[in-house]
Coordinates of C-alpha atoms in Angstrom, one line a residue:
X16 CA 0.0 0.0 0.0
X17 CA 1.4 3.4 -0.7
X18 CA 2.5 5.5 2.3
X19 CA 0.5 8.2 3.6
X20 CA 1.7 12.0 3.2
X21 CA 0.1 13.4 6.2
X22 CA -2.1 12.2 8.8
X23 CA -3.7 15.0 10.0
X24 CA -3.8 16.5 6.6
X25 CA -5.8 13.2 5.3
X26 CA -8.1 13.9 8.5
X27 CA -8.7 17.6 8.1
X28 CA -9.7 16.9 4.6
X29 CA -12.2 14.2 5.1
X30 CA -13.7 15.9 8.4
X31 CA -15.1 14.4 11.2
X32 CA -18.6 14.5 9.9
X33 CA -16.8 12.3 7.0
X34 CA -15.2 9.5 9.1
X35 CA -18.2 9.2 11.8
X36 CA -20.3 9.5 9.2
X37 CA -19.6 5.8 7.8
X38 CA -21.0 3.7 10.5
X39 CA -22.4 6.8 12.6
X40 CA -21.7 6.0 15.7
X41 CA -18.6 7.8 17.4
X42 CA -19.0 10.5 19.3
X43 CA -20.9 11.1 22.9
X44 CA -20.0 11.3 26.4
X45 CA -22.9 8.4 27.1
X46 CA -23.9 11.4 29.3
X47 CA -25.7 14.6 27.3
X48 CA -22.3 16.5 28.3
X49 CA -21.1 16.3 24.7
X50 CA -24.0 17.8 23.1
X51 CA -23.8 21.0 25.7
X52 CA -20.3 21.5 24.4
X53 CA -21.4 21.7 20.9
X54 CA -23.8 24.5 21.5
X55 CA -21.1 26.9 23.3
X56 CA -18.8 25.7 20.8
X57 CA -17.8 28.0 17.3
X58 CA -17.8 26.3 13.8
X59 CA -13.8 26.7 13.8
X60 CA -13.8 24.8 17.2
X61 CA -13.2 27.7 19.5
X62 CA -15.1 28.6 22.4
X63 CA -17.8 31.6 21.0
X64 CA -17.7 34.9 23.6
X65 CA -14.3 35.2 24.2
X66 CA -12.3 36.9 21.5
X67 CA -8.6 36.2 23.1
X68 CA -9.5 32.5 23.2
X69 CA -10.5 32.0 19.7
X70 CA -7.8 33.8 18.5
X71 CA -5.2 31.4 20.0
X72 CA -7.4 28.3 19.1
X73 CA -7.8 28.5 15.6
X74 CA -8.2 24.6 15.4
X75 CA -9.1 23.8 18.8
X76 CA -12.0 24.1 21.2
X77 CA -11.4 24.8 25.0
X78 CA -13.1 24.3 28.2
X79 CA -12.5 21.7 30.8
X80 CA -16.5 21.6 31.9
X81 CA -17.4 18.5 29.9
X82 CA -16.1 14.2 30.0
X83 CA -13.6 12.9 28.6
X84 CA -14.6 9.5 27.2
X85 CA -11.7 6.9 26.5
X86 CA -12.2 2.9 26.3
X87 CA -10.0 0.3 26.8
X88 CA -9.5 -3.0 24.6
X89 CA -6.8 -5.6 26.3
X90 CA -6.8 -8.9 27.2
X91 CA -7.2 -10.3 30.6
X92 CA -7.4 -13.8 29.4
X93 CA -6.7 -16.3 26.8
X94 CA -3.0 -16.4 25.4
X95 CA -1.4 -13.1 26.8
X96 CA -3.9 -13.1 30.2
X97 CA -0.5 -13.1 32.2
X98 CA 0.5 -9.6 30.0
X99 CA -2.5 -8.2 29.5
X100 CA -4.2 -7.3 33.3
X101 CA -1.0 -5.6 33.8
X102 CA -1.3 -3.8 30.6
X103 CA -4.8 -3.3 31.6
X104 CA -3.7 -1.6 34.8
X105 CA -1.5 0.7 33.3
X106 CA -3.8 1.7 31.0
X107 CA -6.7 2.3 33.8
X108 CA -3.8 4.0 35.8
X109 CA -4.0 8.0 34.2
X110 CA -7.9 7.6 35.5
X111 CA -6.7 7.3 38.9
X112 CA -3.6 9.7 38.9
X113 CA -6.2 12.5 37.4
X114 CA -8.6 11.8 40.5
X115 CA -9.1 14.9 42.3
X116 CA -7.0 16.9 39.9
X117 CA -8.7 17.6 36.9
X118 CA -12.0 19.6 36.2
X119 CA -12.2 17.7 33.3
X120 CA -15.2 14.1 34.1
X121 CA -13.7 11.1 32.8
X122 CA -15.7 8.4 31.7
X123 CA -13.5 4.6 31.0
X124 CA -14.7 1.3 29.9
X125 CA -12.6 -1.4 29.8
X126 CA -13.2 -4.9 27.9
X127 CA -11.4 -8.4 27.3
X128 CA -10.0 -9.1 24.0
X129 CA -9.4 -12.6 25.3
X130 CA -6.7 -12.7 23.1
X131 CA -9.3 -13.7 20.3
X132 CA -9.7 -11.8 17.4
X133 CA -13.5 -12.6 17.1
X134 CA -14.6 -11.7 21.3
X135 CA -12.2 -8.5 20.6
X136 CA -14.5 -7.4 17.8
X137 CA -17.5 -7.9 19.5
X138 CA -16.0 -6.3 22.6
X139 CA -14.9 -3.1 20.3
X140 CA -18.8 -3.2 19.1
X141 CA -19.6 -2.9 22.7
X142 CA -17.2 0.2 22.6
X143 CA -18.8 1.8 19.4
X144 CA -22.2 1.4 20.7
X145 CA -21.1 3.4 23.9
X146 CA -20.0 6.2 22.1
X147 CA -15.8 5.9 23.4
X148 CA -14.1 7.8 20.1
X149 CA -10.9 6.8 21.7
X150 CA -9.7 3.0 22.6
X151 CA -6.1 2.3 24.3
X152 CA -5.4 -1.3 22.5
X153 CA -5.4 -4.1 21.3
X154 CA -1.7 -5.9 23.0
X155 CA -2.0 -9.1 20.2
X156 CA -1.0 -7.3 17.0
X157 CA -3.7 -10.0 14.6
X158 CA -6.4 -9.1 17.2
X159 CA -5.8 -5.1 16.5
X160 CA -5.6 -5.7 12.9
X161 CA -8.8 -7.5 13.3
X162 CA -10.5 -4.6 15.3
X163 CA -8.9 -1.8 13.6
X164 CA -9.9 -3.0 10.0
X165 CA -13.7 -4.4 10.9
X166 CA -14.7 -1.9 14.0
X167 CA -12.7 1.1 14.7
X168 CA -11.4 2.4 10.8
X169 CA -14.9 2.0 9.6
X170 CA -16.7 3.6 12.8
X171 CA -14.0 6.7 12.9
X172 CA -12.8 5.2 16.1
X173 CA -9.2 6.2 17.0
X174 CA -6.8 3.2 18.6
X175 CA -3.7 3.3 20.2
X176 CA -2.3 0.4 20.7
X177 CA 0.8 0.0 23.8
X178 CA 1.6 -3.7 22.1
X179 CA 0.9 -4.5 18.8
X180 CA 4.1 -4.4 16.9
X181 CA 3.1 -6.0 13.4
X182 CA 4.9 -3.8 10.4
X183 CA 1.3 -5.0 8.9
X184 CA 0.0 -2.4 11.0
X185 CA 2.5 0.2 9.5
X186 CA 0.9 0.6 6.1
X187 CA -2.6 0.0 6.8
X188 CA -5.3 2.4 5.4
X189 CA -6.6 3.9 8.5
X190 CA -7.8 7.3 7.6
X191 CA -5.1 8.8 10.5
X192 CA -6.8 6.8 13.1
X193 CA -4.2 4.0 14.0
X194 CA -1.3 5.1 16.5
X195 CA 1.2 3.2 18.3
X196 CA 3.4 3.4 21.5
X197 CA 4.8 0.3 21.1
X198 CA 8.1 0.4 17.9
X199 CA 7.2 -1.9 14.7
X200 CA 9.0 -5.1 14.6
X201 CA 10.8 -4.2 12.1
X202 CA 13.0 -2.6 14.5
X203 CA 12.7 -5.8 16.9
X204 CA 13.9 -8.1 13.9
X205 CA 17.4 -6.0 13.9
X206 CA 17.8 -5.7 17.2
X207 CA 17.6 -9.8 17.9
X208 CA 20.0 -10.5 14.9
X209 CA 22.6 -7.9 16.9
X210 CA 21.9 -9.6 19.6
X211 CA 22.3 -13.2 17.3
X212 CA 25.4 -12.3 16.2
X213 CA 27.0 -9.9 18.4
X214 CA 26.5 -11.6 21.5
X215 CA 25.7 -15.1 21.4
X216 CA 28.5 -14.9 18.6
X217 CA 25.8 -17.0 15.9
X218 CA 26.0 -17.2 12.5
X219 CA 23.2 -20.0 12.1
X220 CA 20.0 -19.5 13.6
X221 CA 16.6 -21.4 13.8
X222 CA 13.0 -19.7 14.6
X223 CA 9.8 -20.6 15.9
X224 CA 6.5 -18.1 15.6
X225 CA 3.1 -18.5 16.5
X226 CA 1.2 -18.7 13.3
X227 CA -0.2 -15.1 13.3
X228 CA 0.7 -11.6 11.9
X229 CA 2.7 -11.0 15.1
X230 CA 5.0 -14.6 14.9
X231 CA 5.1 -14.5 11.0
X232 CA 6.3 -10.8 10.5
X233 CA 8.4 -10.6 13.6
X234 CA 10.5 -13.8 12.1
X235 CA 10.6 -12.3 9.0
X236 CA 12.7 -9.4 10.4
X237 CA 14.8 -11.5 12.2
X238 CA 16.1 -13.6 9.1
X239 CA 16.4 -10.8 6.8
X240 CA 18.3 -8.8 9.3
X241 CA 20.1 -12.0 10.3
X242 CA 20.9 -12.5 6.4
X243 CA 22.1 -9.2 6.0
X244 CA 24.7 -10.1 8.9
X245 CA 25.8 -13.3 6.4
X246 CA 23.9 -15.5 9.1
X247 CA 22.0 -18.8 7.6
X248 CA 18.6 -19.8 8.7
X249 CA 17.6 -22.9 7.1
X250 CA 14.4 -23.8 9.7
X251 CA 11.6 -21.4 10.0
X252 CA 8.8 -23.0 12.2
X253 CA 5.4 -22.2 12.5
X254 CA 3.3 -23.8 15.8
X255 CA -0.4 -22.9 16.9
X256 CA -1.3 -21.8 19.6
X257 CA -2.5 -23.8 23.1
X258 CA -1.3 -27.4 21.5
X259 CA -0.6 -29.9 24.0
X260 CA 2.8 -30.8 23.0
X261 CA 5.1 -28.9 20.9
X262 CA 8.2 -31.5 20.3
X263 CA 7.8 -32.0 16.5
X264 CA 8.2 -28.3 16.7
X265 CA 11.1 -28.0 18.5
X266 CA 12.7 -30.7 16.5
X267 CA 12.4 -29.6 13.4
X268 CA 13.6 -26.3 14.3
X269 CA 16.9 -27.9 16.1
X270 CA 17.8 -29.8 12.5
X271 CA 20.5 -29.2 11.1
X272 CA 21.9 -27.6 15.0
X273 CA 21.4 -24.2 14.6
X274 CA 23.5 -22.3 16.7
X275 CA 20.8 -20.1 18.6
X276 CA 16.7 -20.4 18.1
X277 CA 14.4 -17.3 18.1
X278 CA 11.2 -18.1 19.7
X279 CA 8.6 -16.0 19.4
X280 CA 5.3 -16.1 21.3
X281 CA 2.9 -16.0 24.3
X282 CA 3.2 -17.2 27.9
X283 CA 0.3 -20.3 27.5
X284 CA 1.6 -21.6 25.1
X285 CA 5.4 -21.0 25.9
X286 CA 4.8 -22.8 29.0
X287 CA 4.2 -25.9 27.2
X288 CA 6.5 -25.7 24.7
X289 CA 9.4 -24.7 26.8
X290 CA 8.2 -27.8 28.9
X291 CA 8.7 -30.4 26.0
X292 CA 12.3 -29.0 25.4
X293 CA 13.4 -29.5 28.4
X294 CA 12.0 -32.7 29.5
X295 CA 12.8 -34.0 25.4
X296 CA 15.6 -32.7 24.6
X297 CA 19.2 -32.4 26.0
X298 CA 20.8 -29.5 24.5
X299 CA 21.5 -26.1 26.6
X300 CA 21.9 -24.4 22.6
X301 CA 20.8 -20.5 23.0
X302 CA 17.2 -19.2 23.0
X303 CA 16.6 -16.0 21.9
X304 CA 12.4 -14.8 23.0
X305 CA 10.6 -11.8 22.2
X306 CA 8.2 -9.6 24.4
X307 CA 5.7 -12.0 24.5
X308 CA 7.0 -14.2 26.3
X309 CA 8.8 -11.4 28.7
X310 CA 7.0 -13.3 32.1
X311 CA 8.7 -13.1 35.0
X312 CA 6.3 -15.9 36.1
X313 CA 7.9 -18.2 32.9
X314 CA 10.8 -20.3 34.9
X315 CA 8.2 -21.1 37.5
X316 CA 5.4 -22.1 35.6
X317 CA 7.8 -24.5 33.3
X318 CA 9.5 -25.7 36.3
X319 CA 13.0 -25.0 35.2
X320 CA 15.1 -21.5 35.4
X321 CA 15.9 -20.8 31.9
X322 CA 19.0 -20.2 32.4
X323 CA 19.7 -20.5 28.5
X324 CA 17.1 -18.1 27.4
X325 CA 17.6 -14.5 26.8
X326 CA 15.7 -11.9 25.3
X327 CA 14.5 -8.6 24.2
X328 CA 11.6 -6.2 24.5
X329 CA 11.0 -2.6 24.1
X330 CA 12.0 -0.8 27.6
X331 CA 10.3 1.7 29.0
X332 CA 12.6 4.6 29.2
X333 CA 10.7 8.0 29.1
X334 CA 11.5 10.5 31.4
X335 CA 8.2 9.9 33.4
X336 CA 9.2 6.0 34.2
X337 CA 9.9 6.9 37.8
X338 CA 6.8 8.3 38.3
X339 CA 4.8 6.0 36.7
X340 CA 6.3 2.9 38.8
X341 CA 5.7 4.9 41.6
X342 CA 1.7 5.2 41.2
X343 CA 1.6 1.8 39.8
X344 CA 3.2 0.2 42.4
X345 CA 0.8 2.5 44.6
X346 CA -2.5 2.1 43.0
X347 CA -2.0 -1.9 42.5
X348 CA -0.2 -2.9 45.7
X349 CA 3.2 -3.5 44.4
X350 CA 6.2 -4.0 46.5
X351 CA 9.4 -1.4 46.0
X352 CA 11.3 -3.7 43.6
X353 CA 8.3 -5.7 41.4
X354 CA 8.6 -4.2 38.1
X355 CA 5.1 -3.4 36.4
X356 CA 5.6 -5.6 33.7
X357 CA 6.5 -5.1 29.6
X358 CA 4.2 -2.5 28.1
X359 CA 2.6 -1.7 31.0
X360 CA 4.4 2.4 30.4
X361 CA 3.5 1.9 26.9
X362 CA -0.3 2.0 27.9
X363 CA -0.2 4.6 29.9
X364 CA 1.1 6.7 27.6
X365 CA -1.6 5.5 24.8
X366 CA -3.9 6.6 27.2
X367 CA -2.6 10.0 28.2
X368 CA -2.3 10.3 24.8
X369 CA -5.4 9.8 23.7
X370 CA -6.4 11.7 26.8
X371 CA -4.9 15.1 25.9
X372 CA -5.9 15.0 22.2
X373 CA -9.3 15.0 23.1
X374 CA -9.1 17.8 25.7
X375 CA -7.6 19.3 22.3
X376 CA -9.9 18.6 20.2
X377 CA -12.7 20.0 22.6
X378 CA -14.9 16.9 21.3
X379 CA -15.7 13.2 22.0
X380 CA -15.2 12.7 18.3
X381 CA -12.8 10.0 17.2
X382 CA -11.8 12.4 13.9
X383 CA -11.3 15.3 15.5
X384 CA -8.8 13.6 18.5
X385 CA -6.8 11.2 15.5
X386 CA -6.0 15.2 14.1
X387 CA -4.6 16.0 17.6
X388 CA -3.0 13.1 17.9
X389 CA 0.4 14.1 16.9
X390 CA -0.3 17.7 18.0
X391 CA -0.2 17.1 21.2
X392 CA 2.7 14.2 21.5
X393 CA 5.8 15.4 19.0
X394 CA 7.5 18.6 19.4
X395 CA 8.0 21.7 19.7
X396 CA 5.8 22.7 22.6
X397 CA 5.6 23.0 27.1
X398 CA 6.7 19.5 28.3
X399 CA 4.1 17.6 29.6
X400 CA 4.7 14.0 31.4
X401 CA 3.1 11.7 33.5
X402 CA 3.6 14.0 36.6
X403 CA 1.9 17.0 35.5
X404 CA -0.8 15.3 33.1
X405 CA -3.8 17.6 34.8
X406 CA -2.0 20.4 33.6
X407 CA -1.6 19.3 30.0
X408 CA -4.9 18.6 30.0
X409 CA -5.9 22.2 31.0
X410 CA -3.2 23.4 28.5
X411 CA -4.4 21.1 25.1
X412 CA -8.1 22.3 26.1
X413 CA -6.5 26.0 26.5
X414 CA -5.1 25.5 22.9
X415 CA -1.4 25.7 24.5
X416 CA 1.1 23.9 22.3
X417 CA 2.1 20.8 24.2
X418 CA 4.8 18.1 23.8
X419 CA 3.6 15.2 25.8
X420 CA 7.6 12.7 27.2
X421 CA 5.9 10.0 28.6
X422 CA 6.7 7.0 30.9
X423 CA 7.5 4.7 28.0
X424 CA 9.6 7.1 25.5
X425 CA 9.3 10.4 24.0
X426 CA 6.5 9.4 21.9
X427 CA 6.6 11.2 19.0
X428 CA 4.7 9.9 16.4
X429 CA 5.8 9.8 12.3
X430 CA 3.1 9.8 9.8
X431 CA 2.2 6.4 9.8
X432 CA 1.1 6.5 13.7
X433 CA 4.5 4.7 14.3
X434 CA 7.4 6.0 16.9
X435 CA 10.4 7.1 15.5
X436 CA 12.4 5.8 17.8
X437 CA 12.6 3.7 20.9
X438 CA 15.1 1.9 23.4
X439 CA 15.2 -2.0 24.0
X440 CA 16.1 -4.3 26.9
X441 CA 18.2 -7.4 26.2
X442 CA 17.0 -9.4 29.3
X443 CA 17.3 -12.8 31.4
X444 CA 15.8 -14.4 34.1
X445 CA 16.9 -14.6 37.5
X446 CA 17.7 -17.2 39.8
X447 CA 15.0 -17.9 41.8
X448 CA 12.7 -15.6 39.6
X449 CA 12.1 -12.0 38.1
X450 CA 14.1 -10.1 35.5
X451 CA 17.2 -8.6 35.1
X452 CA 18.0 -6.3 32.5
X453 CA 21.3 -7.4 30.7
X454 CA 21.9 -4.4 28.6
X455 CA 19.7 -1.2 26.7
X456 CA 19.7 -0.9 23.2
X457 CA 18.7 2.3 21.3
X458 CA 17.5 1.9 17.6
X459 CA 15.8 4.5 15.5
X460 CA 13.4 3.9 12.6

């Protein structure tokens, strides 16, 4: 598909009465709120009877005397259950920091994906029909695909997701509406050949993927950046999900004795097939994993302490981490040194996100908040983080140029919805559980 120009160009042009207008259902606090702001509110956006405030809006309506309506698409069970209610968490979490500190109402509702394309859709129908022009989600990146194409594009619905990381989702035709705080894979697949070749000092290399977009693409990166190294990878190895034994799998990926093996998938099913290797199979050969399977809960639950398995993930490393382990760990009971979990600071920041554009856009109106988008997240503009989030919302409703630098990374946004950049853990497990962080890698699109 060819690449788009401009997001909010695209947007502006088709207008918000264009995009809703297609399944006619976005829009609406679920209260009457939203309908009281459109009659105080100026055809331009601005707020009518105050001359100083609609000449520094010119695109952008003000006022903090309405709700803020955001939903929430995650999974808390099925394949990624043991990621996604942290994810969920995080993603609830700018909710409760704003308690008490906002004028603004704000009105959540959060539903299971199950990690199932088809319950997602029908849970993102459940979103539509309330009215939320803004979802944080999906985490599986063939369950957003699946909501994003079928629910949200069609309905003028904007989604961020904190964990899909398909490049499918790259070049989709969204109409704008499709952001990201998680990087592409594409970046991923370069960073575990470094990792391949640099480190575990490989120049063969075996994967496994779960059959879907994520698995598929994800592998794809990894041998084409692997090749471009002068590695080999004669075994590429597809396995479904929730099998009860994986060890034809695992066998046909250890032919020909690769010198490391790339696994890439979810905690269910890892369990098992982690299981089968090391009750079949007596080799300690390198395994490389992705994020999905970045469960401090793993060596546990297989019984055995991993102690040849490394990986990477993208690492939260914005300038508002600090503070957003601190509430976490607050709000969800914690102790000092558990760390929230991978993509837990990418969902907060989908949220805030999505949070500010629409105090921006001065509308519950998925159009008008996908054109805010990357107004109120890249620069120039006053800093806004985690810490002082009530503020930027009174700022983006003020029409204040904002740059939100959130938990997770800078997240500033290119024209495709993805981040330009973003910084990567190489990880391990510890002895007797949890996760140490073996290195940081930075990599820019």
């Amino acid at each position: 598909m060819p690449s788009r120009v401009n997001r909010r160009d695209i947007i502006r042009g088709l207008g918000a009465a264009g995009i809703a207008g297609i399944a006619g259902c976005t829009g609406g606090d679920g209260d009457g709120d939203d309908e009281t702001t459109t009659e105080d509110t100026g055809a331009d956006g601005t707020t009518e009877g105050n001359g100083d405030t609609q000449e520094t809006t010119e695109e952008t309506g003000g006022g903090m005397d309405r709700t803020l309506s955001q939903g929430v698409l995650l999974p808390t069970t099925g394949d990624l259950a043991d990621l996604g209610e942290p994810i969920k968490n995080a993603a609830e979490l700018p909710r409760f920091v704003l308690e008490g500190e906002t004028d603004f109402d704000l009105d959540f509702n959060v539903q299971d994906t199950q990690t199932d394309p088809n319950a997602a859709q029908s849970a993102a129908q459940e979103l539509r029909n309330g009215g939320y022009p803004a979802v944080t989600g999906a985490a599986s990146s063939a369950v957003s695909i699946a909501v994003y194409e079928n629910v949200f594009i069609p309905s003028g619905i904007v989604g961020c997701s904190p964990a899909s990381t398909s490049p499918d989702i790259t070049d989709m035709n969204d109409n704008g509406l499709v952001y990201r705080t998680a990087p592409t894979d594409a970046l991923q697949g370069r960073v575990l050949a470094d990792v391949a070749v640099n480190r575990l000092e490989a120049s063969t290399a075996a994967t496994m993927y779960v059959n879907n977009s994520y698995g598929q693409l994800l592998s794809d990166s990894f041998v084409t950046a692997f090749q471009d190294r002068d590695g080999q990878v004669p075994n590429q190895v597809s396995f479904q999900k929730g099998q009860s034994s994986y060890t034809s799998r695992i066998s046909q990926a250890l032919n020909d004795d690769p010198e490391v093996i790339v696994v890439i998938g979810y905690p269910e099913s890892g369990i098992q097939l982690f299981s089968d290797f090391y009750s079949d199979f007596d080799t300690d050969v390198p395994i490389l994993i992705t994020d999905g399977l970045r469960s401090a809960s793993l060596p546990a639950d297989v019984g055995n302490p991993l102690d040849n398995i490394t990986g990477t993930a993208p690492l939260a490393a914005g300038p508002g981490r600090d503070y957003f382990e601190e509430q976490y760990r607050s709000e969800y009971g914690l102790d000092e040194d558990e760390d929230p979990g991978v993509f837990t600071a990418q969902a907060f920041d989908a949220t805030a996100v999505c949070l500010l554009a629409n105090a921006r856009a001065g509308e519950n109106d998925g159009a008008a908040i996908a054109e805010e988008m990357q107004a109120v997240a890249n620069p120039e503009g006053e800093e806004v983080t985690p810490s002082n989030l009530a503020e930027g919302l009174q700022m983006a409703a003020e029409g204040t140029e904002i740059n939100y630098n959130g938990a997770s990374s800078a997240v500033a946004f290119d024209e495709n919805g993805d981040l330009t950049a973003a910084t990567y853990e190489y990880f391990g497990f510890q002895e007797g559980g949890g996760i140490e962080t073996i290195a940081t890698i930075e990599f820019s699109a």
